[in-house]
Short mmCIF file of C-alpha atoms and ligand atoms in Angstrom, two decimals:
data_model
loop_
_atom_site.label_atom_id
_atom_site.label_comp_id
_atom_site.label_asym_id
_atom_site.label_seq_id
_atom_site.Cartn_x
_atom_site.Cartn_y
_atom_site.Cartn_z
CA MET A 759 -4.78 -28.90 15.17
CA PRO A 760 -2.96 -25.74 16.25
CA LEU A 761 -1.21 -23.95 13.38
CA SER A 762 2.33 -22.66 12.94
CA VAL A 763 3.09 -20.68 9.81
CA VAL A 764 6.67 -20.56 8.54
CA ILE A 765 7.53 -17.87 6.01
CA LEU A 766 10.72 -18.57 4.07
CA ALA A 767 12.35 -15.25 3.40
CA ALA A 768 16.10 -15.74 3.55
CA GLY A 769 16.76 -15.77 -0.18
CA GLN A 770 18.99 -13.04 -1.52
CA GLY A 771 17.02 -11.87 -4.50
CA LYS A 772 20.07 -10.99 -6.61
CA ARG A 773 17.97 -10.44 -9.69
CA MET A 774 16.26 -7.46 -8.06
CA GLN A 775 19.54 -5.55 -8.64
CA SER A 776 18.75 -3.57 -5.55
CA ASP A 777 20.26 -2.69 -2.18
CA LEU A 778 16.86 -3.24 -0.64
CA PRO A 779 16.36 -6.85 0.54
CA LYS A 780 13.92 -8.66 -1.76
CA VAL A 781 11.16 -9.10 0.81
CA MET A 782 11.33 -5.35 1.51
CA GLN A 783 10.53 -4.43 -2.10
CA PRO A 784 7.20 -2.64 -2.16
CA LEU A 785 4.06 -4.03 -3.74
CA ALA A 786 1.06 -1.70 -3.55
CA GLY A 787 3.10 0.47 -1.20
CA ARG A 788 3.92 -2.26 1.33
CA PRO A 789 6.89 -4.64 1.54
CA LEU A 790 6.29 -8.05 -0.04
CA LEU A 791 6.75 -9.65 3.37
CA ALA A 792 4.01 -7.45 4.85
CA HIS A 793 1.51 -8.93 2.42
CA VAL A 794 2.52 -12.46 3.38
CA ILE A 795 2.37 -11.75 7.12
CA ALA A 796 -1.04 -10.11 6.71
CA CYS A 797 -2.35 -13.13 4.84
CA ALA A 798 -0.89 -15.52 7.44
CA ARG A 799 -2.60 -13.56 10.21
CA GLU A 800 -5.97 -14.05 8.56
CA LEU A 801 -5.57 -17.76 9.28
CA ASP A 802 -5.36 -16.96 12.96
CA PRO A 803 -2.26 -19.11 13.58
CA ASP A 804 -0.70 -19.87 16.95
CA GLY A 805 2.69 -18.73 15.69
CA ILE A 806 4.33 -17.13 12.66
CA HIS A 807 8.01 -17.82 12.12
CA VAL A 808 9.95 -15.81 9.56
CA VAL A 809 13.19 -17.38 8.32
CA TYR A 810 15.41 -14.48 7.39
CA GLY A 811 18.98 -14.11 6.20
CA HIS A 812 19.92 -11.57 3.57
CA GLY A 813 19.54 -7.98 4.73
CA GLY A 814 18.47 -9.53 8.00
CA GLU A 815 18.70 -6.69 10.46
CA ARG A 816 17.05 -4.25 8.08
CA VAL A 817 14.16 -6.62 7.59
CA ARG A 818 13.74 -7.20 11.31
CA GLU A 819 13.86 -3.46 12.04
CA ALA A 820 11.26 -2.72 9.37
CA PHE A 821 8.95 -5.24 10.99
CA ALA A 822 9.71 -4.40 14.61
CA GLY A 823 6.52 -5.03 16.51
CA ALA A 824 5.10 -7.52 13.99
CA PRO A 825 3.71 -10.57 15.81
CA VAL A 826 6.30 -12.95 14.38
CA GLN A 827 9.26 -14.95 15.60
CA TRP A 828 12.47 -14.39 13.70
CA VAL A 829 14.65 -17.34 12.76
CA LEU A 830 18.07 -16.67 11.29
CA GLN A 831 19.30 -18.79 8.41
CA ALA A 832 22.84 -17.42 8.26
CA GLU A 833 23.80 -19.36 5.12
CA GLN A 834 21.26 -20.39 2.52
CA HIS A 835 21.46 -24.08 1.75
CA GLY A 836 18.00 -24.49 0.28
CA THR A 837 14.34 -24.44 1.21
CA GLY A 838 14.62 -27.64 3.29
CA HIS A 839 17.55 -26.18 5.19
CA ALA A 840 15.55 -22.98 5.75
CA LEU A 841 12.68 -24.89 7.30
CA MET A 842 15.11 -26.90 9.48
CA GLN A 843 16.09 -23.62 11.16
CA ALA A 844 12.51 -22.96 12.21
CA ALA A 845 11.61 -26.54 13.15
CA PRO A 846 12.94 -26.54 16.75
CA GLY A 847 10.59 -23.67 17.63
CA ILE A 848 7.48 -25.52 16.47
CA PRO A 849 5.56 -27.84 18.84
CA ASP A 850 5.11 -31.40 17.54
CA ASP A 851 1.33 -31.30 17.70
CA HIS A 852 1.05 -28.33 15.32
CA THR A 853 0.24 -28.28 11.64
CA VAL A 854 2.96 -26.42 9.73
CA LEU A 855 2.06 -24.17 6.82
CA VAL A 856 5.00 -23.08 4.66
CA LEU A 857 4.70 -19.77 2.82
CA TYR A 858 7.27 -17.82 0.79
CA GLY A 859 8.19 -14.24 1.65
CA ASP A 860 8.28 -13.42 -2.06
CA VAL A 861 4.86 -14.83 -2.97
CA PRO A 862 2.71 -11.90 -1.89
CA LEU A 863 -0.74 -12.44 -3.38
CA ASN A 864 -1.70 -15.60 -1.46
CA ARG A 865 -5.40 -15.91 -0.79
CA PRO A 866 -6.54 -17.11 2.61
CA GLU A 867 -9.30 -19.24 1.00
CA THR A 868 -6.76 -21.22 -0.98
CA LEU A 869 -4.50 -21.63 2.06
CA ARG A 870 -7.48 -22.93 4.01
CA SER A 871 -8.11 -25.62 1.41
CA LEU A 872 -4.42 -26.48 1.51
CA LEU A 873 -4.65 -26.83 5.30
CA ALA A 874 -7.80 -28.91 4.98
CA ALA A 875 -5.86 -31.36 2.78
CA ALA A 876 -3.17 -31.84 5.44
CA GLY A 877 -3.77 -34.14 8.39
CA GLU A 878 -2.28 -36.57 10.82
CA ARG A 879 -1.10 -38.86 7.99
CA GLN A 880 -1.48 -36.41 5.12
CA LEU A 881 0.92 -34.01 3.43
CA ALA A 882 -0.52 -31.31 1.21
CA VAL A 883 1.34 -29.28 -1.39
CA LEU A 884 0.00 -26.41 -3.42
CA SER A 885 0.52 -26.77 -7.15
CA VAL A 886 -0.56 -24.82 -10.20
CA ARG A 887 -0.77 -25.56 -13.90
CA LEU A 888 1.42 -23.31 -16.03
CA ALA A 889 1.55 -23.08 -19.80
CA GLU A 890 5.26 -22.24 -19.39
CA PRO A 891 6.53 -24.39 -16.47
CA THR A 892 10.27 -23.82 -17.08
CA GLY A 893 12.23 -23.15 -13.90
CA TYR A 894 9.76 -24.65 -11.47
CA GLY A 895 9.72 -27.97 -9.67
CA ARG A 896 7.34 -30.43 -11.35
CA VAL A 897 4.68 -32.35 -9.46
CA LEU A 898 4.87 -35.99 -10.54
CA ARG A 899 1.78 -38.19 -10.32
CA ASP A 900 1.47 -41.93 -10.96
CA ASN A 901 -1.08 -43.48 -13.34
CA ALA A 902 -3.72 -43.34 -10.62
CA GLY A 903 -3.08 -39.61 -10.26
CA ASN A 904 -1.37 -39.90 -6.87
CA VAL A 905 1.53 -37.55 -6.22
CA TYR A 906 4.72 -39.46 -5.54
CA ARG A 907 7.47 -36.92 -5.92
CA ILE A 908 8.45 -33.35 -6.82
CA VAL A 909 11.45 -32.98 -9.08
CA GLU A 910 13.37 -29.72 -9.54
CA GLN A 911 13.92 -28.34 -13.04
CA LYS A 912 17.66 -28.94 -12.80
CA ASP A 913 17.24 -32.57 -11.75
CA ALA A 914 14.40 -33.50 -14.10
CA THR A 915 14.44 -35.80 -17.13
CA ARG A 916 13.06 -34.65 -20.48
CA LYS A 917 9.86 -36.55 -19.82
CA GLU A 918 9.45 -34.98 -16.39
CA LEU A 919 10.06 -31.51 -17.82
CA ALA A 920 7.00 -31.97 -20.03
CA VAL A 921 4.75 -31.96 -16.93
CA ASP A 922 2.84 -28.70 -16.65
CA GLU A 923 1.76 -29.06 -13.01
CA VAL A 924 4.36 -27.17 -11.00
CA ASN A 925 5.16 -26.83 -7.33
CA THR A 926 4.34 -23.43 -5.87
CA GLY A 927 6.53 -24.23 -2.85
CA LEU A 928 3.68 -23.78 -0.39
CA MET A 929 2.82 -26.83 1.69
CA ALA A 930 1.11 -28.00 4.85
CA ALA A 931 2.06 -30.98 7.03
CA PRO A 932 1.89 -32.25 10.60
CA ALA A 933 4.93 -30.89 12.48
CA SER A 934 6.22 -34.12 14.00
CA ALA A 935 6.31 -36.01 10.70
CA LEU A 936 7.73 -33.00 8.88
CA LYS A 937 10.58 -32.73 11.36
CA GLY A 938 11.38 -36.40 10.77
CA TRP A 939 11.53 -35.90 7.00
CA LEU A 940 13.66 -32.77 7.32
CA GLY A 941 16.18 -34.81 9.31
CA ARG A 942 16.38 -37.28 6.43
CA LEU A 943 16.94 -34.77 3.60
CA SER A 944 20.17 -34.96 1.66
CA ASN A 945 21.82 -32.38 -0.55
CA ASP A 946 22.88 -34.91 -3.14
CA ASN A 947 21.32 -33.14 -6.13
CA ALA A 948 22.12 -30.79 -9.00
CA GLN A 949 22.25 -27.70 -6.77
CA GLY A 950 23.84 -29.25 -3.66
CA GLU A 951 20.91 -27.95 -1.60
CA TYR A 952 18.51 -29.40 0.93
CA TYR A 953 15.29 -29.39 -1.06
CA LEU A 954 12.11 -29.07 0.94
CA THR A 955 10.38 -30.68 -2.02
CA ASP A 956 12.09 -33.99 -1.22
CA VAL A 957 9.77 -34.43 1.77
CA VAL A 958 7.10 -35.52 -0.72
CA ALA A 959 8.91 -38.73 -1.67
CA LEU A 960 9.76 -39.35 2.02
CA ALA A 961 6.11 -38.94 3.00
CA VAL A 962 5.04 -41.42 0.33
CA ARG A 963 7.67 -43.87 1.61
CA ASP A 964 6.22 -43.48 5.13
CA GLY A 965 2.76 -44.35 3.85
CA PHE A 966 1.40 -40.82 4.03
CA ALA A 967 -1.21 -39.62 1.60
CA VAL A 968 0.12 -36.70 -0.45
CA GLU A 969 -2.36 -34.36 -1.98
CA ALA A 970 -1.49 -31.62 -4.45
CA VAL A 971 -4.13 -28.93 -4.18
CA ILE A 972 -4.27 -26.99 -7.44
CA ALA A 973 -4.38 -23.23 -6.93
CA PRO A 974 -7.43 -21.73 -8.64
CA THR A 975 -5.53 -18.73 -10.02
CA VAL A 976 -1.94 -18.28 -11.10
CA ALA A 977 -1.48 -14.79 -9.66
CA GLU A 978 -1.95 -15.93 -6.09
CA VAL A 979 1.06 -18.24 -6.27
CA LEU A 980 3.40 -16.13 -8.40
CA GLY A 981 6.76 -15.32 -6.88
CA VAL A 982 8.76 -12.18 -7.40
CA ASN A 983 12.35 -12.50 -8.57
CA ASP A 984 13.01 -9.28 -10.46
CA LYS A 985 11.54 -5.85 -11.09
CA LEU A 986 9.61 -7.12 -14.12
CA GLN A 987 7.75 -9.67 -12.03
CA LEU A 988 7.26 -7.05 -9.34
CA ALA A 989 5.50 -4.81 -11.87
CA GLN A 990 3.46 -7.76 -13.15
CA LEU A 991 2.22 -8.51 -9.65
CA GLU A 992 1.50 -4.83 -9.08
CA THR A 993 -0.74 -5.03 -12.16
CA GLU A 994 -2.39 -8.21 -10.85
CA HIS A 995 -2.95 -6.57 -7.50
CA ARG A 996 -4.38 -3.45 -9.11
CA GLN A 997 -6.77 -5.58 -11.15
CA LEU A 998 -7.90 -7.56 -8.10
CA VAL A 999 -8.59 -4.41 -6.12
CA ALA A 1000 -10.34 -2.71 -9.04
CA GLU A 1001 -12.52 -5.74 -9.67
CA ALA A 1002 -13.55 -5.93 -6.03
CA MET A 1003 -14.43 -2.24 -6.05
CA MET A 1004 -16.45 -2.48 -9.24
CA ARG A 1005 -18.30 -5.54 -7.92
CA ALA A 1006 -19.14 -3.46 -4.89
CA GLY A 1007 -20.67 -0.80 -7.12
CA VAL A 1008 -17.89 1.74 -7.65
CA THR A 1009 -17.64 3.19 -11.15
CA LEU A 1010 -14.04 3.17 -12.32
CA VAL A 1011 -13.53 4.96 -15.60
CA ASP A 1012 -10.48 2.79 -16.21
CA PRO A 1013 -9.70 -0.08 -13.82
CA ALA A 1014 -6.11 -0.06 -15.09
CA ARG A 1015 -5.62 3.49 -13.91
CA ILE A 1016 -6.41 3.35 -10.23
CA ASP A 1017 -3.93 2.39 -7.52
CA VAL A 1018 -4.87 1.48 -4.01
CA ARG A 1019 -1.86 1.35 -1.73
CA GLY A 1020 -3.67 0.60 1.46
CA ARG A 1021 -7.33 0.15 2.30
CA ILE A 1022 -10.36 1.85 0.90
CA GLU A 1023 -13.90 1.86 2.25
CA HIS A 1024 -16.67 3.30 0.13
CA GLY A 1025 -20.38 3.94 -0.01
CA ARG A 1026 -22.73 3.55 -2.97
CA ASP A 1027 -22.41 5.12 -6.41
CA VAL A 1028 -18.90 6.39 -6.00
CA PHE A 1029 -17.32 7.57 -9.25
CA ILE A 1030 -13.57 7.55 -9.82
CA ASP A 1031 -11.96 9.01 -12.90
CA ALA A 1032 -8.63 8.04 -14.46
CA ASN A 1033 -5.23 8.09 -12.69
CA VAL A 1034 -6.30 8.22 -9.10
CA LEU A 1035 -3.98 7.05 -6.33
CA PHE A 1036 -5.23 6.11 -2.89
CA GLU A 1037 -2.79 5.58 -0.06
CA GLY A 1038 -3.23 4.43 3.52
CA GLU A 1039 -6.72 4.34 4.96
CA VAL A 1040 -9.32 6.06 2.83
CA LYS A 1041 -13.08 6.32 3.36
CA LEU A 1042 -15.40 7.62 0.64
CA GLY A 1043 -19.04 8.38 1.36
CA ASP A 1044 -21.98 7.75 -0.96
CA ARG A 1045 -21.85 9.42 -4.37
CA VAL A 1046 -18.37 10.87 -3.89
CA ARG A 1047 -16.88 11.83 -7.24
CA ILE A 1048 -13.13 11.93 -7.74
CA GLY A 1049 -11.73 13.60 -10.81
CA PRO A 1050 -8.65 12.56 -12.77
CA ASN A 1051 -5.07 12.78 -11.45
CA VAL A 1052 -5.91 12.93 -7.78
CA VAL A 1053 -3.88 11.60 -4.84
CA VAL A 1054 -5.82 10.79 -1.67
CA ARG A 1055 -3.80 9.70 1.35
CA ASN A 1056 -5.43 8.80 4.68
CA CYS A 1057 -8.58 10.85 4.12
CA GLU A 1058 -12.23 10.57 4.90
CA ILE A 1059 -14.49 12.20 2.30
CA GLY A 1060 -18.18 12.76 3.00
CA ALA A 1061 -21.17 11.92 0.81
CA ASP A 1062 -21.79 13.92 -2.38
CA THR A 1063 -18.45 15.68 -2.21
CA VAL A 1064 -16.71 16.31 -5.51
CA ILE A 1065 -12.95 16.27 -5.82
CA HIS A 1066 -12.04 18.04 -9.04
CA PRO A 1067 -8.95 17.12 -11.10
CA ASN A 1068 -5.35 17.32 -9.90
CA CYS A 1069 -5.76 17.52 -6.14
CA VAL A 1070 -3.37 16.14 -3.52
CA LEU A 1071 -5.23 15.43 -0.32
CA GLU A 1072 -3.51 14.15 2.78
CA GLN A 1073 -4.74 13.13 6.20
CA SER A 1074 -7.86 15.23 6.19
CA VAL A 1075 -11.51 14.80 7.03
CA ILE A 1076 -13.76 16.39 4.43
CA GLY A 1077 -17.49 16.78 5.06
CA LYS A 1078 -20.49 16.18 2.86
CA ASP A 1079 -21.34 18.21 -0.22
CA CYS A 1080 -17.95 19.84 -0.46
CA SER A 1081 -16.23 20.92 -3.64
CA ILE A 1082 -12.45 20.59 -3.70
CA GLY A 1083 -10.05 21.73 -6.42
CA PRO A 1084 -9.11 21.57 -9.20
CA PHE A 1085 -5.48 21.86 -8.10
CA ALA A 1086 -6.08 21.98 -4.37
CA ARG A 1087 -3.56 20.73 -1.87
CA MET A 1088 -4.37 19.58 1.62
CA ARG A 1089 -1.38 18.91 3.82
CA PRO A 1090 -2.06 16.92 6.97
CA ASN A 1091 -4.62 17.55 9.62
CA ASN A 1092 -7.54 19.48 8.19
CA ARG A 1093 -11.16 19.10 9.07
CA LEU A 1094 -13.75 20.51 6.71
CA ALA A 1095 -17.42 20.69 7.66
CA ASP A 1096 -20.21 20.15 5.15
CA GLY A 1097 -20.66 22.32 2.08
CA VAL A 1098 -17.15 23.77 2.07
CA HIS A 1099 -15.61 24.98 -1.20
CA ILE A 1100 -11.86 24.84 -1.62
CA GLY A 1101 -10.85 26.00 -5.05
CA ASN A 1102 -7.84 26.10 -7.33
CA TRP A 1103 -4.37 26.70 -5.95
CA VAL A 1104 -5.56 26.67 -2.41
CA GLU A 1105 -3.35 25.04 0.21
CA LEU A 1106 -4.54 23.99 3.63
CA LYS A 1107 -2.59 22.69 6.58
CA ASN A 1108 -3.72 21.95 10.12
CA SER A 1109 -6.90 23.96 9.63
CA GLN A 1110 -10.59 23.62 10.38
CA VAL A 1111 -13.16 25.11 8.05
CA GLY A 1112 -16.78 25.55 9.14
CA GLU A 1113 -19.95 24.74 7.26
CA GLY A 1114 -20.52 26.48 3.95
CA SER A 1115 -17.26 28.45 3.98
CA LYS A 1116 -15.36 29.13 0.80
CA ALA A 1117 -11.75 29.72 -0.18
CA ASN A 1118 -11.92 29.51 -3.91
CA HIS A 1119 -8.70 30.90 -5.32
CA LEU A 1120 -4.96 31.08 -4.61
CA THR A 1121 -5.03 30.93 -0.85
CA TYR A 1122 -2.98 29.52 2.02
CA LEU A 1123 -4.74 28.58 5.21
CA GLY A 1124 -2.26 27.20 7.74
CA ASP A 1125 -3.00 26.64 11.43
CA THR A 1126 -6.30 28.37 10.92
CA THR A 1127 -9.77 27.95 12.35
CA VAL A 1128 -12.38 29.25 9.93
CA GLY A 1129 -15.97 29.57 11.14
CA SER A 1130 -19.06 28.88 9.07
CA LYS A 1131 -20.25 30.92 6.07
CA VAL A 1132 -16.89 32.65 5.74
CA ASN A 1133 -15.69 33.93 2.40
CA VAL A 1134 -11.94 33.97 1.97
CA GLY A 1135 -11.01 36.10 -1.02
CA ALA A 1136 -8.48 35.24 -3.68
CA GLY A 1137 -4.85 35.40 -2.70
CA THR A 1138 -5.41 35.45 1.04
CA VAL A 1139 -2.48 34.19 3.09
CA THR A 1140 -2.41 33.29 6.74
CA CYS A 1141 1.11 34.25 7.81
CA ASN A 1142 1.41 31.51 10.38
CA TYR A 1143 5.19 31.25 10.75
CA ASP A 1144 7.41 33.88 12.30
CA GLY A 1145 10.58 32.00 11.46
CA ALA A 1146 10.61 30.19 14.79
CA ASN A 1147 7.06 29.34 15.82
CA LYS A 1148 3.72 28.63 14.23
CA HIS A 1149 0.72 30.73 15.27
CA ARG A 1150 -3.01 30.32 14.76
CA THR A 1151 -5.44 32.48 12.89
CA LEU A 1152 -9.09 32.51 13.96
CA ILE A 1153 -11.74 33.69 11.54
CA GLY A 1154 -15.23 34.09 12.99
CA ASP A 1155 -18.52 32.96 11.43
CA GLY A 1156 -19.75 35.03 8.52
CA ALA A 1157 -16.50 36.98 8.10
CA PHE A 1158 -15.56 38.29 4.67
CA ILE A 1159 -11.87 38.44 3.87
CA GLY A 1160 -11.13 40.66 0.89
CA SER A 1161 -8.73 39.48 -1.75
CA GLY A 1162 -5.02 39.65 -1.19
CA ALA A 1163 -5.22 39.91 2.60
CA MET A 1164 -2.23 38.95 4.73
CA LEU A 1165 -3.45 37.73 8.11
CA VAL A 1166 -0.39 37.84 10.38
CA ALA A 1167 -0.90 35.27 13.13
CA PRO A 1168 -1.64 35.09 15.95
CA VAL A 1169 -4.69 37.07 14.98
CA THR A 1170 -8.46 36.89 15.33
CA ILE A 1171 -10.98 38.12 12.80
CA GLY A 1172 -14.31 38.68 14.53
CA GLU A 1173 -17.65 37.27 13.45
CA ARG A 1174 -19.10 39.01 10.40
CA ALA A 1175 -16.02 41.21 10.20
CA THR A 1176 -15.05 42.47 6.76
CA ILE A 1177 -11.40 42.85 5.81
CA GLY A 1178 -10.63 45.23 2.99
CA ALA A 1179 -8.80 43.78 0.03
CA GLY A 1180 -5.02 44.06 0.19
CA SER A 1181 -4.95 44.54 3.97
CA THR A 1182 -2.09 43.33 6.10
CA ILE A 1183 -3.83 42.49 9.36
CA THR A 1184 -1.55 42.37 12.39
CA LYS A 1185 -4.07 43.12 15.13
CA ASP A 1186 -7.44 41.52 15.88
CA ALA A 1187 -10.24 42.78 13.65
CA ALA A 1188 -13.51 43.72 15.34
CA ALA A 1189 -16.68 41.74 14.76
CA GLY A 1190 -19.22 43.16 12.37
CA LYS A 1191 -16.98 46.04 11.22
CA LEU A 1192 -14.87 46.88 8.22
CA THR A 1193 -11.16 46.78 8.89
CA ILE A 1194 -8.73 48.05 6.29
CA ALA A 1195 -4.97 48.07 6.76
CA ARG A 1196 -3.41 49.44 3.64
CA SER A 1197 -1.96 52.76 2.56
CA ARG A 1198 -4.51 55.18 1.22
CA GLN A 1199 -4.76 55.73 -2.49
CA LEU A 1200 -3.93 59.24 -3.57
CA THR A 1201 -3.79 61.02 -6.87
CA VAL A 1202 -0.94 63.51 -7.39
CA GLU A 1203 -2.19 66.48 -9.34
CA GLY A 1204 0.18 68.12 -11.82
CA TRP A 1205 2.58 65.19 -11.82
CA GLN A 1206 4.31 64.58 -15.11
CA ARG A 1207 5.94 61.52 -16.47
CA PRO A 1208 9.67 61.82 -16.89
CA VAL A 1209 10.76 62.20 -20.50
CA LYS A 1210 13.88 60.77 -22.07
CA LYS A 1211 16.83 63.15 -22.16
CA PRO A 1212 18.12 64.09 -25.66
CA PRO A 1213 21.50 62.43 -26.45
CA THR A 1214 24.49 64.65 -25.60
CA ALA A 1215 26.64 65.55 -28.58
C1 LIG B 2353 11.34 -23.55 -5.09
C2 LIG B 2353 10.94 -25.04 -5.15
C3 LIG B 2353 10.36 -25.35 -6.51
C4 LIG B 2353 9.18 -24.43 -6.79
C5 LIG B 2353 9.62 -22.96 -6.65
C6 LIG B 2353 8.43 -22.07 -6.73
C7 LIG B 2353 12.52 -26.23 -3.73
C8 LIG B 2353 13.72 -27.09 -3.71
N1 LIG B 2353 12.12 -25.84 -4.94
O1 LIG B 2353 12.34 -23.38 -6.07
O2 LIG B 2353 9.92 -26.69 -6.57
O3 LIG B 2353 8.68 -24.67 -8.09
O4 LIG B 2353 10.22 -22.76 -5.37
O5 LIG B 2353 8.87 -20.74 -6.80
O6 LIG B 2353 11.95 -25.94 -2.70
N2 LIG B 2353 14.66 -19.63 0.76
C9 LIG B 2353 15.22 -19.52 2.01
N3 LIG B 2353 16.40 -20.11 2.25
C10 LIG B 2353 17.07 -20.84 1.31
C11 LIG B 2353 16.49 -20.94 0.04
C12 LIG B 2353 15.29 -20.34 -0.22
O7 LIG B 2353 14.66 -18.87 2.90
O8 LIG B 2353 18.13 -21.35 1.63
C13 LIG B 2353 13.38 -18.98 0.49
C14 LIG B 2353 13.46 -17.86 -0.52
O9 LIG B 2353 13.65 -16.62 0.13
C15 LIG B 2353 12.10 -17.93 -1.20
C16 LIG B 2353 11.73 -19.42 -1.10
O10 LIG B 2353 12.52 -19.94 -0.07
O11 LIG B 2353 11.13 -17.18 -0.51
C17 LIG B 2353 11.97 -20.15 -2.40
O12 LIG B 2353 13.32 -20.03 -2.74
P1 LIG B 2353 13.78 -20.05 -4.26
O13 LIG B 2353 15.25 -20.00 -4.31
O14 LIG B 2353 13.03 -19.02 -5.00
O15 LIG B 2353 13.26 -21.49 -4.69
P2 LIG B 2353 13.45 -22.18 -6.07
O16 LIG B 2353 14.77 -22.84 -6.09
O17 LIG B 2353 13.11 -21.25 -7.15
CA1 LIG B 2354 12.00 -18.66 -6.96
#
């Protein structure tokens, strides 16, 4: 059957104590709702409907372009009421899968088994066993183990509260039957809401089979209500990612001290030290080693390259066999060939560095093209900004830039040129020659140091 996913995301999330709508709160660097939409998309549905309410326009703007249909639930009268808003947009011959915008760690495998348990005359709900079930709806089964009802915490008897199988809220059902049940919901309950959970008893009354599929892990069905739970899920997410990486052969010195806010691809025998943060899309080649306290954002790092401690690397492509840091900073848009050395307190921006070139100490290379086998001495600065425009510096293959050089762009340093230390280079420097641009050193003969005057009486 074709599939429509409905994501309930209209709840206010008061307990977040935040101006940011709940489903916009970030988990692993992305809004909660982004995780849910991404998971829904893996099921390849024919439609995704997001029921929104609180912070509505902000949420819609943040997801402009997402392949979803937005359904406004202007006032929140419960989960059943939320689904009623989406129902008219769903064709009768679809299966409906209900997800929550604040349950971000769903696993597609589990949702597939939930869908497999739904059918023409079958309703499937996703449950989980919790040692501490307080607050959740309880899944009630008869003596034969058949589910006959879900009861909310606030409506439950003492005996029902002792049940440890709880409703996760996620369910799957044929659209036409579901629409019928939604039309029969009442709000005659402790909270005066239209409970989606009441469709279970209605389905049983209609002779439907109701199956509660038990989620294999708790984390995948945990909801987020406050910042504590947000941090708990961040930890769960971190652990899941770290485990997957270690299973794939990455050595993590401490799986609790790596964060992946985005996607990481890696080769074999990668080594990652403590406190490393990856953001966006990152690719690591075979045997890459990353030292402690490093941030890598949208970078590709070639095989056998070593990133020493305390580097911040952004949107750069780094070749094989390079050595970066410690304390190097790459601002966006650099491309380093193989065997490049970038040392401590070196900053790069919008620069290309050719094979085997080195800038090992205290240097700024901005808007610069460096050839191969170039040596950039300590304290070299490309003066790329005139206060209005940025200009490029070109350094030819085999050039040697003495320490403390100021290269005032636009300027070209020829191949195999040598620049004397301390030079301020404002004109192109000829290939293969020594260029020095500094005042000559002189020694003043007969000069005497001033002496302190005697105090006047
Ligand atoms: C719901 C279930 C409960 C289950 C629990 C799991 C019902 C009646 N109860 O309880 O059995 O154990 O989830 O967390 O369904 N939402 C809307 N519009 C509304 C109300 C809610 O979009 O009018 C959305 C929320 O944004 C959230 C989801 O529905 O994503 C669940 O809402 P929430 O208030 O957390 O449900 P509970 O009452 O806790
Ligand atoms: Ca909840």
